[in-house]
mmCIF file of C-alpha atoms in Angstrom:
data_model
loop_
_atom_site.group_PDB
_atom_site.id
_atom_site.type_symbol
_atom_site.label_atom_id
_atom_site.label_comp_id
_atom_site.label_asym_id
_atom_site.label_seq_id
_atom_site.Cartn_x
_atom_site.Cartn_y
_atom_site.Cartn_z
ATOM 1 C CA MET A 1 -0.033 -0.002 -0.014
ATOM 2 C CA LEU A 2 1.092 3.557 -0.495
ATOM 3 C CA SER A 3 1.175 4.111 3.245
ATOM 4 C CA GLY A 4 4.000 1.542 3.314
ATOM 5 C CA ARG A 5 1.830 -1.098 5.032
ATOM 6 C CA ARG A 6 2.056 -4.597 3.563
ATOM 7 C CA LEU A 7 -1.347 -6.261 3.814
ATOM 8 C CA ASP A 8 -1.347 -10.030 4.070
ATOM 9 C CA LEU A 9 -4.262 -10.886 1.641
ATOM 10 C CA ILE A 10 -4.736 -14.353 3.164
ATOM 11 C CA ASP A 11 -4.811 -13.271 6.759
ATOM 12 C CA PRO A 12 -5.273 -9.414 6.885
ATOM 13 C CA SER A 13 -4.405 -7.729 10.158
ATOM 14 C CA PRO A 14 -6.339 -4.702 11.298
ATOM 15 C CA LEU A 15 -2.902 -3.230 12.116
ATOM 16 C CA ASP A 16 -2.101 -3.084 8.350
ATOM 17 C CA VAL A 17 -5.344 -1.221 7.413
ATOM 18 C CA GLU A 18 -5.036 2.554 6.896
ATOM 19 C CA ILE A 19 -7.915 4.860 5.974
ATOM 20 C CA GLU A 20 -5.726 6.769 3.569
ATOM 21 C CA ASP A 21 -5.027 3.593 1.590
ATOM 22 C CA ILE A 22 -8.729 2.826 1.485
ATOM 23 C CA ALA A 23 -9.682 6.290 0.397
ATOM 24 C CA HIS A 24 -6.900 6.345 -2.245
ATOM 25 C CA GLY A 25 -7.862 2.968 -3.613
ATOM 26 C CA LEU A 26 -11.651 3.474 -3.696
ATOM 27 C CA ALA A 27 -11.247 6.838 -5.395
ATOM 28 C CA ARG A 28 -9.507 5.071 -8.217
ATOM 29 C CA VAL A 29 -11.763 2.016 -8.589
ATOM 30 C CA ALA A 30 -14.419 2.710 -11.178
ATOM 31 C CA ARG A 31 -18.047 1.615 -10.645
ATOM 32 C CA TRP A 32 -19.714 0.035 -13.688
ATOM 33 C CA ASN A 33 -16.299 -0.901 -14.975
ATOM 34 C CA GLY A 34 -15.844 2.667 -16.068
ATOM 35 C CA GLN A 35 -18.828 2.596 -18.422
ATOM 36 C CA THR A 36 -20.354 5.809 -17.201
ATOM 37 C CA THR A 37 -20.850 9.363 -18.586
ATOM 38 C CA GLY A 38 -18.645 12.226 -17.693
ATOM 39 C CA ASP A 39 -14.970 13.179 -17.870
ATOM 40 C CA HIS A 40 -14.051 11.014 -14.891
ATOM 41 C CA ALA A 41 -14.856 7.525 -13.775
ATOM 42 C CA TYR A 42 -17.588 7.210 -11.100
ATOM 43 C CA SER A 43 -15.605 5.847 -8.216
ATOM 44 C CA VAL A 44 -16.425 3.437 -5.409
ATOM 45 C CA ALA A 45 -15.430 6.310 -3.020
ATOM 46 C CA GLN A 46 -18.280 8.424 -4.391
ATOM 47 C CA HIS A 47 -20.665 5.495 -4.295
ATOM 48 C CA SER A 48 -19.803 4.914 -0.643
ATOM 49 C CA LEU A 49 -20.478 8.552 0.128
ATOM 50 C CA LEU A 50 -23.840 8.252 -1.721
ATOM 51 C CA VAL A 51 -24.726 5.107 0.226
ATOM 52 C CA THR A 52 -23.845 6.794 3.512
ATOM 53 C CA ASP A 53 -26.033 9.765 2.699
ATOM 54 C CA LEU A 54 -28.949 7.472 1.714
ATOM 55 C CA ALA A 55 -28.529 5.372 4.803
ATOM 56 C CA GLN A 56 -28.570 8.486 6.946
ATOM 57 C CA ALA A 57 -31.689 9.663 5.175
ATOM 58 C CA PHE A 58 -33.324 6.186 5.668
ATOM 59 C CA ALA A 59 -32.212 6.021 9.396
ATOM 60 C CA PRO A 60 -31.821 9.571 10.658
ATOM 61 C CA ASP A 61 -31.315 8.297 14.182
ATOM 62 C CA TRP A 62 -28.139 6.325 13.394
ATOM 63 C CA ASP A 63 -24.972 6.986 15.385
ATOM 64 C CA GLN A 64 -21.587 7.459 13.893
ATOM 65 C CA THR A 65 -20.596 3.842 14.122
ATOM 66 C CA LYS A 66 -23.461 2.706 11.944
ATOM 67 C CA LEU A 67 -22.781 5.468 9.472
ATOM 68 C CA LEU A 68 -19.118 4.548 9.418
ATOM 69 C CA ALA A 69 -20.200 0.942 8.609
ATOM 70 C CA ALA A 70 -22.150 2.378 5.638
ATOM 71 C CA LEU A 71 -19.203 4.408 4.506
ATOM 72 C CA LEU A 72 -16.882 1.443 4.719
ATOM 73 C CA HIS A 73 -19.450 -1.075 3.180
ATOM 74 C CA ASP A 74 -17.298 -1.578 0.082
ATOM 75 C CA ALA A 75 -13.939 -0.860 1.672
ATOM 76 C CA PRO A 76 -12.523 -4.355 0.738
ATOM 77 C CA GLU A 77 -12.632 -3.134 -2.887
ATOM 78 C CA TYR A 78 -9.654 -0.934 -2.191
ATOM 79 C CA VAL A 79 -7.668 -4.122 -2.469
ATOM 80 C CA ILE A 80 -9.857 -6.505 -4.609
ATOM 81 C CA GLY A 81 -11.554 -3.990 -6.909
ATOM 82 C CA ASP A 82 -15.256 -3.735 -7.754
ATOM 83 C CA MET A 83 -16.757 -6.954 -9.046
ATOM 84 C CA ILE A 84 -20.338 -7.326 -10.020
ATOM 85 C CA SER A 85 -22.379 -9.592 -7.760
ATOM 86 C CA PRO A 86 -23.062 -12.346 -10.316
ATOM 87 C CA PHE A 87 -19.237 -12.629 -10.812
ATOM 88 C CA LYS A 88 -18.716 -12.835 -7.076
ATOM 89 C CA ALA A 89 -21.218 -15.600 -6.880
ATOM 90 C CA ALA A 90 -19.630 -17.500 -9.775
ATOM 91 C CA LEU A 91 -16.319 -17.414 -7.949
ATOM 92 C CA GLY A 92 -17.936 -19.160 -4.959
ATOM 93 C CA VAL A 93 -17.488 -19.346 -1.309
ATOM 94 C CA ASP A 94 -13.631 -18.878 -1.256
ATOM 95 C CA TYR A 95 -14.066 -15.339 -2.658
ATOM 96 C CA LYS A 96 -16.770 -14.398 -0.124
ATOM 97 C CA ASP A 97 -14.574 -15.784 2.644
ATOM 98 C CA PHE A 98 -11.588 -13.775 1.471
ATOM 99 C CA GLU A 99 -13.776 -10.613 1.248
ATOM 100 C CA GLY A 100 -15.269 -11.363 4.709
ATOM 101 C CA ARG A 101 -11.851 -11.641 6.362
ATOM 102 C CA LEU A 102 -10.791 -8.349 4.850
ATOM 103 C CA GLU A 103 -13.955 -6.699 5.835
ATOM 104 C CA ALA A 104 -13.562 -8.033 9.478
ATOM 105 C CA ALA A 105 -10.028 -6.616 9.661
ATOM 106 C CA ILE A 106 -11.327 -3.202 8.419
ATOM 107 C CA HIS A 107 -14.152 -3.221 10.999
ATOM 108 C CA VAL A 108 -11.810 -4.137 13.760
ATOM 109 C CA ARG A 109 -9.411 -1.402 12.779
ATOM 110 C CA PHE A 110 -12.065 1.274 12.989
ATOM 111 C CA GLY A 111 -14.161 0.148 15.936
ATOM 112 C CA ILE A 112 -17.117 -1.252 14.005
ATOM 113 C CA PRO A 113 -18.662 -4.581 15.158
ATOM 114 C CA VAL A 114 -17.305 -7.481 13.010
ATOM 115 C CA GLN A 115 -20.844 -8.781 12.710
ATOM 116 C CA THR A 116 -22.998 -5.894 11.419
ATOM 117 C CA PRO A 117 -26.458 -6.048 13.109
ATOM 118 C CA LYS A 118 -29.091 -7.335 10.602
ATOM 119 C CA HIS A 119 -31.207 -4.195 10.697
ATOM 120 C CA VAL A 120 -28.082 -2.166 9.908
ATOM 121 C CA GLU A 121 -27.097 -4.498 7.201
ATOM 122 C CA ARG A 122 -30.564 -4.277 5.647
ATOM 123 C CA THR A 123 -30.542 -0.439 5.630
ATOM 124 C CA ILE A 124 -27.120 -0.344 4.058
ATOM 125 C CA LYS A 125 -28.220 -2.877 1.472
ATOM 126 C CA ARG A 126 -31.329 -0.835 0.693
ATOM 127 C CA ALA A 127 -29.172 2.272 0.261
ATOM 128 C CA ASP A 128 -26.792 0.329 -1.947
ATOM 129 C CA ILE A 129 -29.611 -0.905 -4.171
ATOM 130 C CA VAL A 130 -31.095 2.630 -4.481
ATOM 131 C CA SER A 131 -27.691 3.987 -5.291
ATOM 132 C CA ALA A 132 -27.246 1.271 -8.006
ATOM 133 C CA TYR A 133 -30.573 2.285 -9.577
ATOM 134 C CA LEU A 134 -29.681 6.008 -9.563
ATOM 135 C CA GLU A 135 -26.205 5.360 -10.980
ATOM 136 C CA ALA A 136 -27.627 3.085 -13.700
ATOM 137 C CA VAL A 137 -30.102 5.763 -14.821
ATOM 138 C CA GLU A 138 -28.062 8.882 -14.223
ATOM 139 C CA LEU A 139 -24.630 7.554 -15.308
ATOM 140 C CA ALA A 140 -24.660 4.168 -16.968
ATOM 141 C CA GLY A 141 -27.256 4.746 -19.776
ATOM 142 C CA PHE A 142 -30.127 2.660 -18.404
ATOM 143 C CA GLU A 143 -33.637 3.608 -19.041
ATOM 144 C CA PRO A 144 -35.711 3.921 -15.826
ATOM 145 C CA ASP A 145 -37.831 0.882 -16.757
ATOM 146 C CA GLU A 146 -34.801 -1.179 -17.422
ATOM 147 C CA ALA A 147 -33.141 -0.247 -14.189
ATOM 148 C CA SER A 148 -36.434 -0.953 -12.304
ATOM 149 C CA LYS A 149 -36.417 -4.488 -13.511
ATOM 150 C CA ILE A 150 -32.964 -5.064 -12.130
ATOM 151 C CA PHE A 151 -32.948 -2.901 -8.919
ATOM 152 C CA GLY A 152 -36.571 -1.931 -8.428
ATOM 153 C CA ARG A 153 -37.783 1.618 -8.642
ATOM 154 C CA PRO A 154 -36.914 3.513 -5.458
ATOM 155 C CA ARG A 155 -39.499 5.600 -3.701
ATOM 156 C CA LEU A 156 -37.663 8.553 -2.153
ATOM 157 C CA THR A 157 -38.896 11.505 -0.155
ATOM 158 C CA PRO A 158 -37.693 14.915 -1.420
ATOM 159 C CA ALA A 159 -35.057 14.944 1.355
ATOM 160 C CA GLN A 160 -33.835 11.477 0.364
ATOM 161 C CA SER A 161 -33.740 12.439 -3.181
ATOM 162 C CA ARG A 162 -31.553 15.487 -2.361
ATOM 163 C CA ALA A 163 -29.221 13.291 -0.412
ATOM 164 C CA ALA A 164 -28.885 10.983 -3.284
ATOM 165 C CA ARG A 165 -28.146 13.601 -5.966
ATOM 166 C CA ARG A 166 -25.219 15.150 -4.005
ATOM 167 C CA TRP A 167 -22.742 12.404 -5.098
ATOM 168 C CA ILE A 168 -24.130 11.293 -8.537
ATOM 169 C CA LYS A 169 -21.833 13.375 -10.736
ATOM 170 C CA PRO A 170 -18.341 11.753 -11.421
ATOM 171 C CA MET A 171 -15.468 13.773 -10.049
ATOM 172 C CA PRO A 172 -11.628 13.630 -10.237
ATOM 173 C CA ALA A 173 -10.118 10.833 -8.112
ATOM 174 C CA SER A 174 -8.330 13.402 -5.920
ATOM 175 C CA ASP A 175 -11.593 15.170 -5.107
ATOM 176 C CA ALA A 176 -13.361 11.791 -4.370
ATOM 177 C CA GLN A 177 -10.535 10.802 -2.166
ATOM 178 C CA ALA A 178 -10.590 14.056 -0.180
ATOM 179 C CA ALA A 179 -14.350 13.876 0.240
ATOM 180 C CA TYR A 180 -14.143 10.338 1.493
ATOM 181 C CA LEU A 181 -11.412 11.236 4.010
ATOM 182 C CA LYS A 182 -13.340 14.226 5.176
ATOM 183 C CA ARG A 183 -16.497 12.118 5.705
ATOM 184 C CA PHE A 184 -14.467 9.506 7.514
ATOM 185 C CA ALA A 185 -12.848 12.124 9.803
ATOM 186 C CA THR A 186 -16.285 13.538 10.669
ATOM 187 C CA LEU A 187 -17.640 10.089 11.525
ATOM 188 C CA ALA A 188 -14.629 8.791 13.307
ATOM 189 C CA ALA A 189 -14.260 11.859 15.456
ATOM 190 C CA LYS A 190 -17.571 11.471 17.276
#
């Protein structure tokens, strides 16, 4: 990693996880394999910020730890990249086990429970699916009906819709990285 840490991919240690490495990597990993509109790739860092805003809009009473779990929901991708769910499933249990070990190390490093409570997991997943729908329609060339068949059509309040629109425009990697680190600092400080 750029921080100088050497992460053991088979047995990742929380001591080798640095937020700067996560932010740097996620800001440079393209969602939709880079097949989005705009001058810049739409990064996993931006997607993570979008999911965090949506999760907060869906669960306004959440504390910082739950919001941090939302921000870090795709953090393993700083090492393994962004793979579509069908491909992950085709790879089988070994991949999911690897991803789970890395996610556990990340959670331990930042004081998040290794086992995310089911209600928190469900809200993050809902935010993740809504973000996928919005990204598909706004950035990846899907028609709303086509995206609805895959992700369902989200019903958002005006406040939730505003939260969603904040991060939907692709930005330079350095800006996405800075925004991710700023959000992390805000959540980790409380």
